[in-house]
Coordinates of C-alpha atoms in Angstrom, one line a residue:
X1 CA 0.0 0.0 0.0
X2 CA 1.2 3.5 -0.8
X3 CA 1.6 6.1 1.7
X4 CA -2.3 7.9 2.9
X5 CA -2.8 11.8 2.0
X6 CA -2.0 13.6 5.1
X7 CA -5.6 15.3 4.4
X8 CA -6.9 11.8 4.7
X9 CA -5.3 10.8 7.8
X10 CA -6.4 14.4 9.3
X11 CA -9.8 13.9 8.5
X12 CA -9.4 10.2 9.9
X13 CA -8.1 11.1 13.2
X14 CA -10.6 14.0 13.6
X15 CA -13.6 11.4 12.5
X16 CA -11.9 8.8 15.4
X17 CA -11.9 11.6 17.8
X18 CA -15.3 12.8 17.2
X19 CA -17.0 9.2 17.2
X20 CA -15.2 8.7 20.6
X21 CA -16.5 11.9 21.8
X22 CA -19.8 11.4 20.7
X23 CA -20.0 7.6 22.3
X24 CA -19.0 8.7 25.7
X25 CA -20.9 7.9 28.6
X26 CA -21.4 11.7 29.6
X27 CA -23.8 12.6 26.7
X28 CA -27.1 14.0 28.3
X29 CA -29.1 11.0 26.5
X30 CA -27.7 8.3 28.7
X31 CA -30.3 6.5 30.9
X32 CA -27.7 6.1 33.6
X33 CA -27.3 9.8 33.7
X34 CA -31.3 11.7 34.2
X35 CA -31.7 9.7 37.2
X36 CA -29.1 12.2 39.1
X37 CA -32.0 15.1 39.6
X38 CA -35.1 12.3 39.2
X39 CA -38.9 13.6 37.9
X40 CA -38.7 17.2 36.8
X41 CA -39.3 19.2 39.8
X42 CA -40.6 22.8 37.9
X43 CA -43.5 24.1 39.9
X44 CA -47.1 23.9 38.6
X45 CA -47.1 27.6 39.7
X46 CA -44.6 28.9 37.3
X47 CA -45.9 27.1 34.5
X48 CA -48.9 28.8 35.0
X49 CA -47.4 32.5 35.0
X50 CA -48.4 34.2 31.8
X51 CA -46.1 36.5 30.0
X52 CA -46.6 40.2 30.6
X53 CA -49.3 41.9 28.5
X54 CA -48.2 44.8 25.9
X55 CA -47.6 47.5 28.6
X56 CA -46.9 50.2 25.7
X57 CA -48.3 53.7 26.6
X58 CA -47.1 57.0 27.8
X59 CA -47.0 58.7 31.3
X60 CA -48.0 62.2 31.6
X61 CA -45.9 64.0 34.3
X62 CA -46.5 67.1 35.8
X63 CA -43.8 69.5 37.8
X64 CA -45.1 71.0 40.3
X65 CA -42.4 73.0 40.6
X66 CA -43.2 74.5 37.2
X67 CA -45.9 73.8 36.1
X68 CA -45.3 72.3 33.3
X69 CA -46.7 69.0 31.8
X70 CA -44.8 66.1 30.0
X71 CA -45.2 63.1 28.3
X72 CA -43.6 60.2 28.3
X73 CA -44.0 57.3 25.9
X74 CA -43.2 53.6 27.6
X75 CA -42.3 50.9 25.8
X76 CA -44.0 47.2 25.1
X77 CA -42.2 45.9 28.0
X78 CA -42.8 48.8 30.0
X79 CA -39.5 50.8 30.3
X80 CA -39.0 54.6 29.8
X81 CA -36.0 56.1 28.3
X82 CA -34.1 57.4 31.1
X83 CA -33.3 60.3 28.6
X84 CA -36.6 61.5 28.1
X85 CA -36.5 62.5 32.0
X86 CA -33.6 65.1 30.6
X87 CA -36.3 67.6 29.1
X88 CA -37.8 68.0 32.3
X89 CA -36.1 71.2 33.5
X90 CA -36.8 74.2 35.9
X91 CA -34.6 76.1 33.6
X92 CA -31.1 77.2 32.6
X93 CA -29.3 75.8 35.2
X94 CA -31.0 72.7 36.1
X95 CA -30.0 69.8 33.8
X96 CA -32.5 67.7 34.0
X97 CA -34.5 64.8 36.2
X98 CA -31.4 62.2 36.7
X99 CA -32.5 59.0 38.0
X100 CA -30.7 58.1 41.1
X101 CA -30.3 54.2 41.2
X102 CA -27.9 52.7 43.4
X103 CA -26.7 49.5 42.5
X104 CA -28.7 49.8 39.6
X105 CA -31.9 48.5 41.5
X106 CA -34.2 49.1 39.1
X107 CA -32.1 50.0 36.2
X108 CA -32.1 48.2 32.7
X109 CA -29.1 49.1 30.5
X110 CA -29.8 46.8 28.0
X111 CA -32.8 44.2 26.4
X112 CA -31.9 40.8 26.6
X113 CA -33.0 37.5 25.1
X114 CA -30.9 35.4 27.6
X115 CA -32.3 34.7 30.5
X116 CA -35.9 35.3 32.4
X117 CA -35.8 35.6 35.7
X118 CA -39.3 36.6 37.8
X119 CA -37.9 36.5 41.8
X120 CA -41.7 36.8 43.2
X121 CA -42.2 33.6 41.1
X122 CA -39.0 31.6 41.7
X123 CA -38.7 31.4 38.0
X124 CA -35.2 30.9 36.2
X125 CA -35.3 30.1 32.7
X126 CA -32.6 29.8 30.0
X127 CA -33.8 31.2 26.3
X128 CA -37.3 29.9 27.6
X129 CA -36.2 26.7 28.7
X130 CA -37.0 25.9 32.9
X131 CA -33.6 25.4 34.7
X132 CA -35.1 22.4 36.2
X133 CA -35.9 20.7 33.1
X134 CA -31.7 21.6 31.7
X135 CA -30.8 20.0 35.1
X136 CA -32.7 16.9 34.9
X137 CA -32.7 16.4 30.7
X138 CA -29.6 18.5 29.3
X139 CA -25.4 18.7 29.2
X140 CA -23.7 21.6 30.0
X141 CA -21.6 22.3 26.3
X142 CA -25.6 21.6 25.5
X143 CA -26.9 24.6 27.6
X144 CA -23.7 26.9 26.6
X145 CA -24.8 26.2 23.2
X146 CA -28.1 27.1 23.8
X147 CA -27.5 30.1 25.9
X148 CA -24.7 31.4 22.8
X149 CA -26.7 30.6 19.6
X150 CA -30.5 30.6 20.8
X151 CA -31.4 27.3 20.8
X152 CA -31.0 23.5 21.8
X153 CA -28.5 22.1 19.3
X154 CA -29.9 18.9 16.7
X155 CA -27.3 15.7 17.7
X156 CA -25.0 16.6 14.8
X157 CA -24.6 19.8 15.9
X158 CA -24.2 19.1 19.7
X159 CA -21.2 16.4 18.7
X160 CA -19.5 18.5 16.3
X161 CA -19.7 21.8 19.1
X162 CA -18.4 19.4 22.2
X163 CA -15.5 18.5 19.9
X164 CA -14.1 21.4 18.4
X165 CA -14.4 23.0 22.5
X166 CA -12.4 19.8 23.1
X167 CA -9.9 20.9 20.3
X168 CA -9.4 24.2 21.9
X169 CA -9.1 23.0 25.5
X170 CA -5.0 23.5 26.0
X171 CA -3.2 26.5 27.0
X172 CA -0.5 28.3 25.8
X173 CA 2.6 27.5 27.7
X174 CA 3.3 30.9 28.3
X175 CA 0.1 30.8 30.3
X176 CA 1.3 27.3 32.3
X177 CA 4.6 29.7 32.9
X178 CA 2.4 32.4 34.5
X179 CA 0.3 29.9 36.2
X180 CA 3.7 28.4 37.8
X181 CA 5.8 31.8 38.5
X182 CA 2.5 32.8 40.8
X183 CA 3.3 32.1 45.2
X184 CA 2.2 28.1 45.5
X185 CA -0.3 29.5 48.0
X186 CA -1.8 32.3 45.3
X187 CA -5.9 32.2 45.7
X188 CA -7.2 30.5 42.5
X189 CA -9.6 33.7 41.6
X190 CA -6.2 35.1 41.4
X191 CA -4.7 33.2 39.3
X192 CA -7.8 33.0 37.0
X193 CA -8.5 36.4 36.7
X194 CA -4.9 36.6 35.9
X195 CA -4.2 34.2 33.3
X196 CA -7.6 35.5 31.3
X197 CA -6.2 38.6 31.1
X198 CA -3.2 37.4 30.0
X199 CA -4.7 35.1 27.5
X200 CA -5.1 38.6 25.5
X201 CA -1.3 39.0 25.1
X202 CA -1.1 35.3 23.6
X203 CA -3.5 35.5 21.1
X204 CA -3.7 39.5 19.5
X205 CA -5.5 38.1 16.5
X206 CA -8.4 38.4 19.1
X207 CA -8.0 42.2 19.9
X208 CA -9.9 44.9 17.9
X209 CA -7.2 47.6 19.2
X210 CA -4.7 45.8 17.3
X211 CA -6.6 44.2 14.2
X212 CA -9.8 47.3 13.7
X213 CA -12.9 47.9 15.8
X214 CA -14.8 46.0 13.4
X215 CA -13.1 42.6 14.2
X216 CA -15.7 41.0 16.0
X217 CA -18.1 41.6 12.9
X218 CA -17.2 38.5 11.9
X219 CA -18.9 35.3 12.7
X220 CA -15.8 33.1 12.3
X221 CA -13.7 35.3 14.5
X222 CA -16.2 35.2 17.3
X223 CA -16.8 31.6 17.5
X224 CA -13.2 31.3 17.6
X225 CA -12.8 33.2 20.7
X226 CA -15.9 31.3 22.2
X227 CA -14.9 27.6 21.9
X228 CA -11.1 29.1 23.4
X229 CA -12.7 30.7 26.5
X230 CA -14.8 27.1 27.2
X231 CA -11.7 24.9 26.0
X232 CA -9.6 27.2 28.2
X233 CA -11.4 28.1 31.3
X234 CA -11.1 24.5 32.8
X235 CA -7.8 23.6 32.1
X236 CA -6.5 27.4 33.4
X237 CA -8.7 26.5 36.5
X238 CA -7.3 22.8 36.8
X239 CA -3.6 24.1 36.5
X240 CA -4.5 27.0 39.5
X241 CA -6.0 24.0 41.6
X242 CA -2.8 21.5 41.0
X243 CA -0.5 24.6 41.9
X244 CA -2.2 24.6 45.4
X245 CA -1.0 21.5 45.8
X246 CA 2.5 21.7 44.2
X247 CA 1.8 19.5 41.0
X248 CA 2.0 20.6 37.3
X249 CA -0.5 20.4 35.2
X250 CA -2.4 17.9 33.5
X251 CA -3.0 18.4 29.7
X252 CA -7.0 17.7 28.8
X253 CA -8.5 14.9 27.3
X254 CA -10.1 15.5 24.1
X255 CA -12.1 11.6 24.7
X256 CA -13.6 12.9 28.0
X257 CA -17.2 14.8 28.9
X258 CA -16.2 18.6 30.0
X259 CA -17.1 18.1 33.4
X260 CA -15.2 14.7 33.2
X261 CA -12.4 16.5 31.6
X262 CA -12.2 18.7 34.4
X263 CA -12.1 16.2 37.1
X264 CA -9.2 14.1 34.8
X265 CA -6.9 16.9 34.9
X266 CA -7.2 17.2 38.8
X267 CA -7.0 13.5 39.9
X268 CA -5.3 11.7 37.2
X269 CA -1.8 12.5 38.3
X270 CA -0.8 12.2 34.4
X271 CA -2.4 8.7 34.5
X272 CA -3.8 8.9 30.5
X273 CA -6.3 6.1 31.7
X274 CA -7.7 7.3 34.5
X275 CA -11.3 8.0 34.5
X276 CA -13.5 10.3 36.5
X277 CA -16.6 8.9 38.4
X278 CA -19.2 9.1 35.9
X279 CA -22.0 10.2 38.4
X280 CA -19.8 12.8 40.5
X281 CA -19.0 14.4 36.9
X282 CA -22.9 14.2 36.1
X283 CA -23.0 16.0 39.6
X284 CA -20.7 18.5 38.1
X285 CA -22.0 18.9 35.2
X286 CA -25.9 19.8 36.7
X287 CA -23.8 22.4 38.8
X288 CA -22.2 24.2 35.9
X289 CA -25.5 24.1 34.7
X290 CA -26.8 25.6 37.5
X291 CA -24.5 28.5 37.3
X292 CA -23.9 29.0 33.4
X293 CA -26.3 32.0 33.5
X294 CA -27.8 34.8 35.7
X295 CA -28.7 37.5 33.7
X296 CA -27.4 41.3 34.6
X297 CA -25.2 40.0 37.9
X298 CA -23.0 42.0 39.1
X299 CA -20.0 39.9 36.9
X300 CA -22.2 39.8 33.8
X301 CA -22.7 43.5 34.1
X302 CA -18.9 44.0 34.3
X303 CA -18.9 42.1 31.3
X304 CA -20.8 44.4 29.4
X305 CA -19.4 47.1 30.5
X306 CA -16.1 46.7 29.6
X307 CA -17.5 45.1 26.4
X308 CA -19.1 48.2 25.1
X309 CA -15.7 50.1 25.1
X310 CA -14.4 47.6 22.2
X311 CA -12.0 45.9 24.7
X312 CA -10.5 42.5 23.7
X313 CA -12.9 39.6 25.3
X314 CA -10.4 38.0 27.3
X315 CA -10.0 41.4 29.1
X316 CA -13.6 41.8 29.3
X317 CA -14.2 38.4 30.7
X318 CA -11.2 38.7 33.1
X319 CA -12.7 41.9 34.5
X320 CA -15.7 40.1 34.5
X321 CA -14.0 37.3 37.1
X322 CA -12.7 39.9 38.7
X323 CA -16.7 40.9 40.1
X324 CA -16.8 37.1 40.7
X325 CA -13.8 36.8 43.1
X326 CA -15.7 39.2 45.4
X327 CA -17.1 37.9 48.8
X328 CA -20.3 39.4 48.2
X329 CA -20.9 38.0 44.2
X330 CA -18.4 34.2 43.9
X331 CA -18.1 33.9 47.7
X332 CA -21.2 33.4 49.3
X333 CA -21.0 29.7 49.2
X334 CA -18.3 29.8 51.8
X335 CA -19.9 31.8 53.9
X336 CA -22.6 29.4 54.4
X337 CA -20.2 26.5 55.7
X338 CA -18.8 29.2 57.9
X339 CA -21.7 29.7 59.3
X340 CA -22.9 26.1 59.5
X341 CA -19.9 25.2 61.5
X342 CA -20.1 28.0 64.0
X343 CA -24.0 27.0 64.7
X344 CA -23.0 22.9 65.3
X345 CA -25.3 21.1 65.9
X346 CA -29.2 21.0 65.5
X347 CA -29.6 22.3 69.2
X348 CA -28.0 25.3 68.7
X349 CA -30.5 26.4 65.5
X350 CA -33.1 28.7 68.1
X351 CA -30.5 30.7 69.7
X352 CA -28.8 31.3 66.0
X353 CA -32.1 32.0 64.5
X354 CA -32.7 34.7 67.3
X355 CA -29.4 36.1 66.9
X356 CA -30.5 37.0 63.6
X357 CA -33.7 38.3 64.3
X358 CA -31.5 40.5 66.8
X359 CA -29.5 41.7 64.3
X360 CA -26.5 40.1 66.0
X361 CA -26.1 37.3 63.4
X362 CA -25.6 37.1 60.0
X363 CA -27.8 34.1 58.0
X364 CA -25.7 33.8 54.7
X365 CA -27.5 31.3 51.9
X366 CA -31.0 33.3 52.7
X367 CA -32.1 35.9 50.4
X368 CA -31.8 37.2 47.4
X369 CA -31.6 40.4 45.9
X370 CA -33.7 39.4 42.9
X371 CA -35.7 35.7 44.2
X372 CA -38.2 36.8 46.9
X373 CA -39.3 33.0 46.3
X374 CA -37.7 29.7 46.6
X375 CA -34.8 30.4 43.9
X376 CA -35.1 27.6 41.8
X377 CA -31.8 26.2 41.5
X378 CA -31.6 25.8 45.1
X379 CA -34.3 23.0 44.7
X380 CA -32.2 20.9 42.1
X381 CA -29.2 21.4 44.3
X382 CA -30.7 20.4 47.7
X383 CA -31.6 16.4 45.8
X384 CA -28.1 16.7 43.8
X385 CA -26.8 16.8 47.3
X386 CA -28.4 13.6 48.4
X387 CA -26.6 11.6 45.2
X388 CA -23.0 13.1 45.9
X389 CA -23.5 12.2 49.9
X390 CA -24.5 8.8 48.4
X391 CA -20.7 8.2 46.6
X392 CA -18.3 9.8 48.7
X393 CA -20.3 10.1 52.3
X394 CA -22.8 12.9 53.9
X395 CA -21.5 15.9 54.8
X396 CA -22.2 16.1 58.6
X397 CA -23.4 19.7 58.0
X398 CA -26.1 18.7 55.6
X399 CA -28.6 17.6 58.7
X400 CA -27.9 21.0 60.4
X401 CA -28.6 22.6 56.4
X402 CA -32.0 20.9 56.7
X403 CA -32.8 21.6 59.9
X404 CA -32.0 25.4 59.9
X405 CA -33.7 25.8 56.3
X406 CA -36.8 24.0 57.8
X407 CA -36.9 26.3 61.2
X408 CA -36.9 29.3 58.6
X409 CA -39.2 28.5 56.2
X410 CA -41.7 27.9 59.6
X411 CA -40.6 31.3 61.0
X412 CA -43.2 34.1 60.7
X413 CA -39.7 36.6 60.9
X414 CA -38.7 34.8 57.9
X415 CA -41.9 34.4 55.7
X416 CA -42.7 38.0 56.3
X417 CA -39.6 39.1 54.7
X418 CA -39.1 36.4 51.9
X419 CA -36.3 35.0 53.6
X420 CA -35.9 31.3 51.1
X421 CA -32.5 29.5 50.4
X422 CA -30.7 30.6 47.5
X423 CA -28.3 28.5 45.2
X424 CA -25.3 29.0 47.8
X425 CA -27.1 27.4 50.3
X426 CA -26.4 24.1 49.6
X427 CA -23.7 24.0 46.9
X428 CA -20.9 24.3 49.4
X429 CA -21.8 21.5 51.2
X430 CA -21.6 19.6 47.8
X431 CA -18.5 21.1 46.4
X432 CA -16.8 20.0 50.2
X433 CA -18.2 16.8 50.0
X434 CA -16.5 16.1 46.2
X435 CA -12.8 17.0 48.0
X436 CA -12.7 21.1 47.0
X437 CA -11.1 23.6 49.5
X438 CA -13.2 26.2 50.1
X439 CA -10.8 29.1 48.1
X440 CA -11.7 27.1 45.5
X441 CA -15.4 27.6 44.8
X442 CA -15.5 30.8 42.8
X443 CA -13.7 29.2 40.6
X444 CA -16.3 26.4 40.1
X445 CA -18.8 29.4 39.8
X446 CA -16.4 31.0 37.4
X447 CA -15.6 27.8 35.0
X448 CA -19.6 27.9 33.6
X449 CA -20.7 31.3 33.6
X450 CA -18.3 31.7 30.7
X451 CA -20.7 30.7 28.9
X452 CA -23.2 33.6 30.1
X453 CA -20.4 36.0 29.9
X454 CA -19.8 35.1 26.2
X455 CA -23.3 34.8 25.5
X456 CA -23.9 38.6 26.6
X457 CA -21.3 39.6 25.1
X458 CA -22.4 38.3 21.8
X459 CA -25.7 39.8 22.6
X460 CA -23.8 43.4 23.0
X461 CA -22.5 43.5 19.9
X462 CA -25.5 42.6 18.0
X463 CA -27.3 45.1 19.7
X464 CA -28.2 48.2 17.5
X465 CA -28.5 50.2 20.8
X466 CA -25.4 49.7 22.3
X467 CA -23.7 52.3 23.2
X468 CA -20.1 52.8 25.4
X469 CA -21.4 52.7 29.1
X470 CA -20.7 55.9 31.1
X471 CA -23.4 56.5 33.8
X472 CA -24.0 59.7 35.3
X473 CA -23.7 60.9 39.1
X474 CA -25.0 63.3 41.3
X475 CA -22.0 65.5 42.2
X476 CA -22.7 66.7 46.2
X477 CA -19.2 67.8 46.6
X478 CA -18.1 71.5 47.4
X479 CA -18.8 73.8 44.4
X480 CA -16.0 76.3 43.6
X481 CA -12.9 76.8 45.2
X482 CA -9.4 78.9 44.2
X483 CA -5.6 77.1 44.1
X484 CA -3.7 77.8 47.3
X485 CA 0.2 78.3 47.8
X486 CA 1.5 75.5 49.4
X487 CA 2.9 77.6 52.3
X488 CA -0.8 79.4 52.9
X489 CA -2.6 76.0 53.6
X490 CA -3.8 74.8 56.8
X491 CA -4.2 71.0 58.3
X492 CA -8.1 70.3 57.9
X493 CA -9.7 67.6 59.5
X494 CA -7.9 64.1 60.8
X495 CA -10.2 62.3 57.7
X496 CA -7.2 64.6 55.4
X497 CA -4.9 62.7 57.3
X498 CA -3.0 59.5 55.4
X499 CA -3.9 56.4 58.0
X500 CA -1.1 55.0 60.3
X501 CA 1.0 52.6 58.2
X502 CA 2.7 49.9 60.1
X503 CA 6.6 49.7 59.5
X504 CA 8.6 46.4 59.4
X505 CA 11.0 45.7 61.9
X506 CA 13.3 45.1 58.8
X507 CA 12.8 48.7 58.0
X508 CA 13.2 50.3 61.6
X509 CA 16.6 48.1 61.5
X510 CA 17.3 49.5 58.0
X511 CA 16.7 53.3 59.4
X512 CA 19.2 52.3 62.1
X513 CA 21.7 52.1 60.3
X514 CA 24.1 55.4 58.8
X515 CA 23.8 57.1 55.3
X516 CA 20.1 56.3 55.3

């Protein structure tokens, strides 16, 4: 036989690849992977909510301080343009009605076809699909598909998209170098935010400041940068996770599920035939699910934002991780095993419960700013819980979860208030109970809501209304004031004052010495 085209043997290898990818065990069809979440647990209740009527009208305003009447139009969905609140004016020097909206409470910079989210309802849907029914039914790279191009994939679709992600799943070593070079103790947010940011430097092809603003015009340049962020975030957050424990890193497996994947890189040791446990990477894979998508977040809004001033999307989506690693956004997980532990046992749950009511302690996994319901995803969580408990043991802690979440939900303090678990509530118990340390779980936060990241920022540069963000503020401070000489000035107050600064022993012994 005479030697095979090398186009041949390409497309051979890439046809033996894809056929293994598409035979593994972690494709959502498998029977031995629905049972995991069990019957589909969405609520009668939310199937039932209708979609709001057409709202479109106008508002007539009238100033009292003028006089003068305006009118407003509102939209189908019922929004005003913030700008038409401009033209109402006392005169020359007023500006104009600003709204004032901190932390953008009722605020909505942009229309979105993403996600649906009704808090009074408990109702989180991706594209129109119920979370609960992804959970029980779909795959992750299946829901990121959805959540980036609009709908559920057809089978040839969903096999070629998990294997070019697969394709793109190694990372520059450049980025390993950075990865290795950081203190073997560096948090993992840390190291994530960092090596997306630096994912910018290795690949300028991506960057409109270097190749034109109207770079991410095209399709085939998008996509690109989509299936590198998904191939990439897992194995960046792998390599952060092994450098905790002083090992290098594990190159992917292009044969492997992506939550499977994920898992190989962090137990196999280098071991090309080891293989995750099927039913704790199903686990992980309902998780990622869980968190692929949250509409305008805090992170996704950083996402945007940086977005809309043409910035590279490795930058934007580094930034973006950036809001995650916050205590308040990717960290509230933690907080709940923190205070799990301090409360103990069962018998301690009245006296916490009325330290709360007292204002004296704080109830973390409770409340939402948007769910004034049972959040949805906390439900799938709470019976993934039961399966993980059921390989590798049960989490102490989870009878105190139960027990606490129970005494609230009976609690006329808590009812009153719309005090119901949230998805943090139970996920840290389940992320413990698989073998991660606790710095860890932004990161598992961080890993799947790429996809929600990418898919807004598709969505942003679609949009015909997008526009660079700059908000407006509502200047209080003092209004005119001339330069003074230096030797004319006064101390003010102690606030003017730069704060005590510790020095080192090492520089008091420094200052000790002559010629300093």
């Amino acid at each position: 036989m005479g030697e095979m085209d090398p186009k041949s043997t390409a497309a051979r290898r890439r046809l033996a690849k894809l056929a293994a990818h598409i035979s593994s065990p972690a494709t959502p069809n498998d029977d031995h992977l629905s049972p995991i979440i069990g019957a589909s647990i969405v609520s009668a209740q939310s199937l039932a909510v209708q979609p709001p009527p057409n709202l479109k009208g106008s508002l007539t305003i009238i100033d009292e301080r003028t006089g003068n009447r305006y009118q407003v139009p509102v939209s189908e969905e019922g929004t005003v343009l913030a700008t038409d609140l401009k033209k109402i004016t006392t005169g020359k020097n007023d500006k104009g009605i600003k709204l004032y909206d901190p932390g953008y409470l009722n605020t909505a910079p942009v229309r979105s076809t993403i996600c649906y989210i009704d808090g009074d309802e408990g109702i989180l849907r991706y594209r129109g699909y119920p979370i609960e029914e992804l959970a029980e039914s779909s795959s992750f790279l299946e829901v990121a598909y959805l959540l980036l191009y609009g709908n559920l994939p057809s089978e040839h679709q969903l096999a070629d998209w998990e294997f070019v992600v697969s394709q793109h799943s190694a990372v520059p070593q450049g980025i390993l170098d950075i990865i290795h070079a950081m203190p073997h103790d560096a948090h993992p947010m840390g190291v994530l935010v960092s090596a997306m940011s630096a994912l910018s430097v290795f690949h300028p092809d991506a960057n409109p400041a270097l190749r034109g603003q109207d770079l991410y015009k095209s399709k085939q340049v998008r996509d690109k940068q989509i299936v590198r962020v998904l191939g990439k975030a897992p194995t960046i957050a792998a390599a952060a996770y092994l450098r905790l424990a002083g090992r290098p890193a594990v190159l992917p497996s292009s044969s492997l599920s992506y939550s499977e994947n994920f898992l190989y890189m962090l137990d196999s040791l280098g071991n090309r035939a080891y293989k995750p446990n099927a039913r704790l990477a199903r686990a992980l894979d309902v998780l990622f699910i869980l968190h692929a998508e949250h509409e305008m977040n805090c992170s996704t809004s950083a996402a945007r934002h940086l977005a809309s001033s043409g910035v590279d999307v490795y930058t934007a989506l580094a930034g973006a991780v950036g809001a995650l690693y916050g205590p308040l956004h990717g960290g509230a997980n933690e907080a709940v095993l923190k205070m799990l532990s301090e409360i103990g046992s069962i018998e301690n749950i009245p006296d916490f419960l009325e330290g709360v009511k007292n204002r004296k302690r704080k109830m973390s996994g409770f409340g939402h700013r948007v769910y004034k319901n049972y959040d949805p995803r906390a439900k799938v969580i709470r019976k993934l819980a039961e399966e993980v408990f059921s390989i590798v043991g049960r989490d102490p802690l989870i009878e105190v979860a139960i027990a606490l979440e129970k005494a609230a939900l009976s609690d006329e303090y808590f009812i009153k208030r719309k005090l119901y678990p949230n998805v943090d509530f139970y996920s840290g118990l389940i992320y413990r109970a698989i073998g991660f340390p606790t710095e860890f779980f932004p990161v598992l936060f961080a890993i799947p809501r790429m996809a929600g990241y990418l898919a807004h920022w598709c969505e942003s540069l679609d949009d015909p209304d997008a526009k660079i963000m700059r908000p407006q503020q509502v200047y209080t401070g003092v209004w005119l004031r001339h330069y003074t000489p230096l030797k004319q000035r006064k101390e003010t107050s102690k606030a003017d004052k730069l704060g005590q600064l510790t020095v080192s022993n090492a520089t008091r012994r420094r200052l000790a010495g002559s010629g300093v």
